[in-house]
XYZ file of C-alpha atoms in Angstrom:
181
model
C -11.920 -31.475 -39.417
C -10.833 -31.303 -35.792
C -8.486 -28.444 -34.857
C -6.130 -29.075 -31.965
C -4.853 -26.053 -30.058
C -2.082 -26.019 -27.449
C -3.383 -25.726 -23.907
C -1.897 -24.760 -20.582
C -3.342 -26.268 -17.435
C -3.016 -25.193 -13.837
C -3.460 -27.693 -11.041
C -3.351 -26.350 -7.486
C -3.642 -28.309 -4.239
C -3.885 -26.369 -0.977
C -4.228 -27.828 2.502
C -6.059 -25.995 5.282
C -4.801 -26.292 8.868
C -7.685 -28.707 9.470
C -6.175 -31.031 6.858
C -8.960 -30.398 4.345
C -7.666 -30.556 0.781
C -8.733 -27.834 -1.636
C -8.120 -28.619 -5.299
C -8.314 -26.276 -8.265
C -7.808 -26.948 -11.963
C -8.347 -24.977 -15.157
C -7.257 -25.040 -18.797
C -6.266 -22.035 -20.913
C -6.055 -22.336 -24.685
C -2.935 -20.616 -25.990
C -1.918 -19.251 -29.339
C 1.721 -19.458 -30.475
C 2.497 -15.846 -29.524
C 1.152 -16.326 -25.986
C 3.110 -19.588 -25.627
C 6.335 -17.746 -26.505
C 5.543 -14.926 -24.067
C 4.865 -17.402 -21.255
C 8.112 -19.276 -21.975
C 10.086 -16.011 -21.866
C 8.351 -14.951 -18.641
C 9.199 -18.309 -17.025
C 12.813 -17.965 -18.161
C 12.986 -14.443 -16.652
C 11.560 -15.719 -13.324
C 14.167 -18.507 -13.177
C 16.961 -16.019 -13.946
C 15.672 -13.622 -11.267
C 15.556 -16.478 -8.763
C 19.159 -17.471 -9.559
C 20.357 -13.852 -9.287
C 19.006 -13.483 -5.758
C 21.889 -15.619 -4.532
C 24.605 -13.334 -5.902
C 26.010 -10.442 -3.902
C 25.055 -7.939 -6.624
C 21.331 -8.722 -6.547
C 18.548 -7.141 -4.558
C 16.976 -9.320 -1.886
C 13.593 -10.934 -2.417
C 12.542 -10.075 1.117
C 9.146 -8.551 1.778
C 7.808 -6.995 4.973
C 6.374 -10.294 6.123
C 9.411 -12.457 5.371
C 11.890 -14.002 2.975
C 10.478 -15.968 0.082
C 12.388 -18.783 -1.539
C 11.512 -21.675 -3.756
C 12.650 -25.212 -3.138
C 11.649 -27.538 -5.958
C 11.490 -30.772 -4.020
C 10.719 -32.868 -7.103
C 14.153 -32.137 -8.530
C 15.723 -33.629 -5.414
C 13.685 -36.824 -5.614
C 11.720 -35.798 -2.524
C 8.063 -35.520 -1.755
C 6.688 -32.356 -0.194
C 4.202 -33.238 2.502
C 2.889 -31.846 5.735
C 1.754 -35.005 7.446
C 3.804 -37.887 8.734
C 2.389 -41.372 8.587
C 3.921 -43.136 11.577
C 1.747 -43.384 14.711
C 2.957 -42.134 18.074
C 3.037 -39.076 20.307
C 3.139 -35.656 18.660
C 4.758 -32.464 19.941
C 5.066 -28.802 19.068
C 8.696 -28.058 18.170
C 9.930 -24.445 18.266
C 13.121 -22.968 16.792
C 14.432 -19.530 17.791
C 15.561 -17.381 14.869
C 17.419 -14.062 14.648
C 14.431 -12.358 12.990
C 10.955 -13.076 11.649
C 12.173 -12.962 8.027
C 14.107 -16.220 8.524
C 12.500 -19.156 6.681
C 12.719 -22.396 8.672
C 11.880 -25.935 7.508
C 12.309 -29.455 8.880
C 13.680 -32.220 6.681
C 12.802 -35.628 8.113
C 15.463 -38.308 7.793
C 14.410 -41.529 6.142
C 11.219 -40.007 4.727
C 12.771 -37.332 2.494
C 9.952 -34.954 3.335
C 9.953 -31.227 4.063
C 7.743 -29.450 6.606
C 7.454 -25.648 6.648
C 7.135 -23.793 9.947
C 4.547 -21.328 11.139
C 5.302 -18.327 13.375
C 4.427 -17.469 16.960
C 3.874 -13.885 18.090
C 7.374 -13.864 19.632
C 8.976 -14.690 16.288
C 9.900 -18.335 16.909
C 9.405 -20.796 14.047
C 7.006 -23.546 15.144
C 6.312 -27.024 13.799
C 3.019 -28.445 15.042
C 2.137 -32.108 15.522
C 5.571 -33.516 14.661
C 6.478 -37.020 15.879
C 8.362 -36.963 19.187
C 11.869 -38.402 18.894
C 11.973 -38.283 15.083
C 15.347 -37.571 13.481
C 15.297 -34.439 11.342
C 17.414 -31.555 10.094
C 16.430 -27.949 10.729
C 17.085 -25.868 7.586
C 16.989 -22.069 7.956
C 17.473 -19.403 5.275
C 17.688 -15.634 5.638
C 18.910 -12.646 3.617
C 20.805 -9.679 4.914
C 22.140 -6.815 2.796
C 21.715 -8.838 -0.395
C 23.500 -11.943 0.897
C 21.757 -15.292 1.469
C 22.648 -17.168 4.662
C 22.001 -20.844 5.436
C 22.014 -22.765 8.717
C 21.401 -26.490 9.183
C 21.259 -28.495 12.386
C 20.561 -32.199 12.913
C 18.030 -32.768 15.706
C 16.011 -35.406 17.498
C 12.612 -33.789 17.978
C 11.699 -33.113 21.600
C 10.131 -30.134 23.336
C 13.265 -29.617 25.448
C 15.939 -29.813 22.714
C 16.498 -26.555 20.827
C 18.951 -26.383 17.915
C 21.712 -23.809 17.667
C 21.585 -22.167 14.252
C 24.946 -21.014 12.907
C 24.375 -19.101 9.668
C 26.965 -18.863 6.898
C 26.761 -17.097 3.513
C 25.996 -19.289 0.483
C 25.841 -18.948 -3.277
C 23.120 -20.665 -5.288
C 25.481 -23.559 -6.122
C 26.504 -23.976 -2.471
C 22.847 -23.928 -1.424
C 21.980 -26.630 -3.955
C 24.944 -28.748 -2.854
C 24.116 -28.495 0.847
C 20.421 -29.254 0.304
C 21.283 -32.256 -1.882
C 23.318 -33.696 1.020
C 20.377 -33.736 3.443
């Protein structure tokens, strides 16, 4: 008789700066008790994430920056770091108030998100983006337990720099504003 046990799989895809794809996958067999513990742990992580956007919570900011999670699949988006259209590429920099500010580009018409990297001076940098592409700069930061959001529509060029005007947001406001991009 064949015994079937529940399994949990992890599939990880990482991209190196060179564009090389690194893939990892493994299965873990779970008993009922471990399944329940994992479900409770996931529920606690989601609750902790939601609480970070309330004024009573402690910030999830570490020494090397603010960490946030944007589940692009729930928005009907793809998360990619390469753009398919041919043409000239540029390096696009965005000045931020501090290095803990998380900055991303949302490309119009492609519904894709590109995370920035940092220069020594603290600017957020997007490498090899298509010149002239329409995008929205999305920036998040936390200060004294409050989450702030800034968005700015841009046409990507080395000369044009967006002005980021931050305003406090709750989790619901953040979801609403991101859904409108």
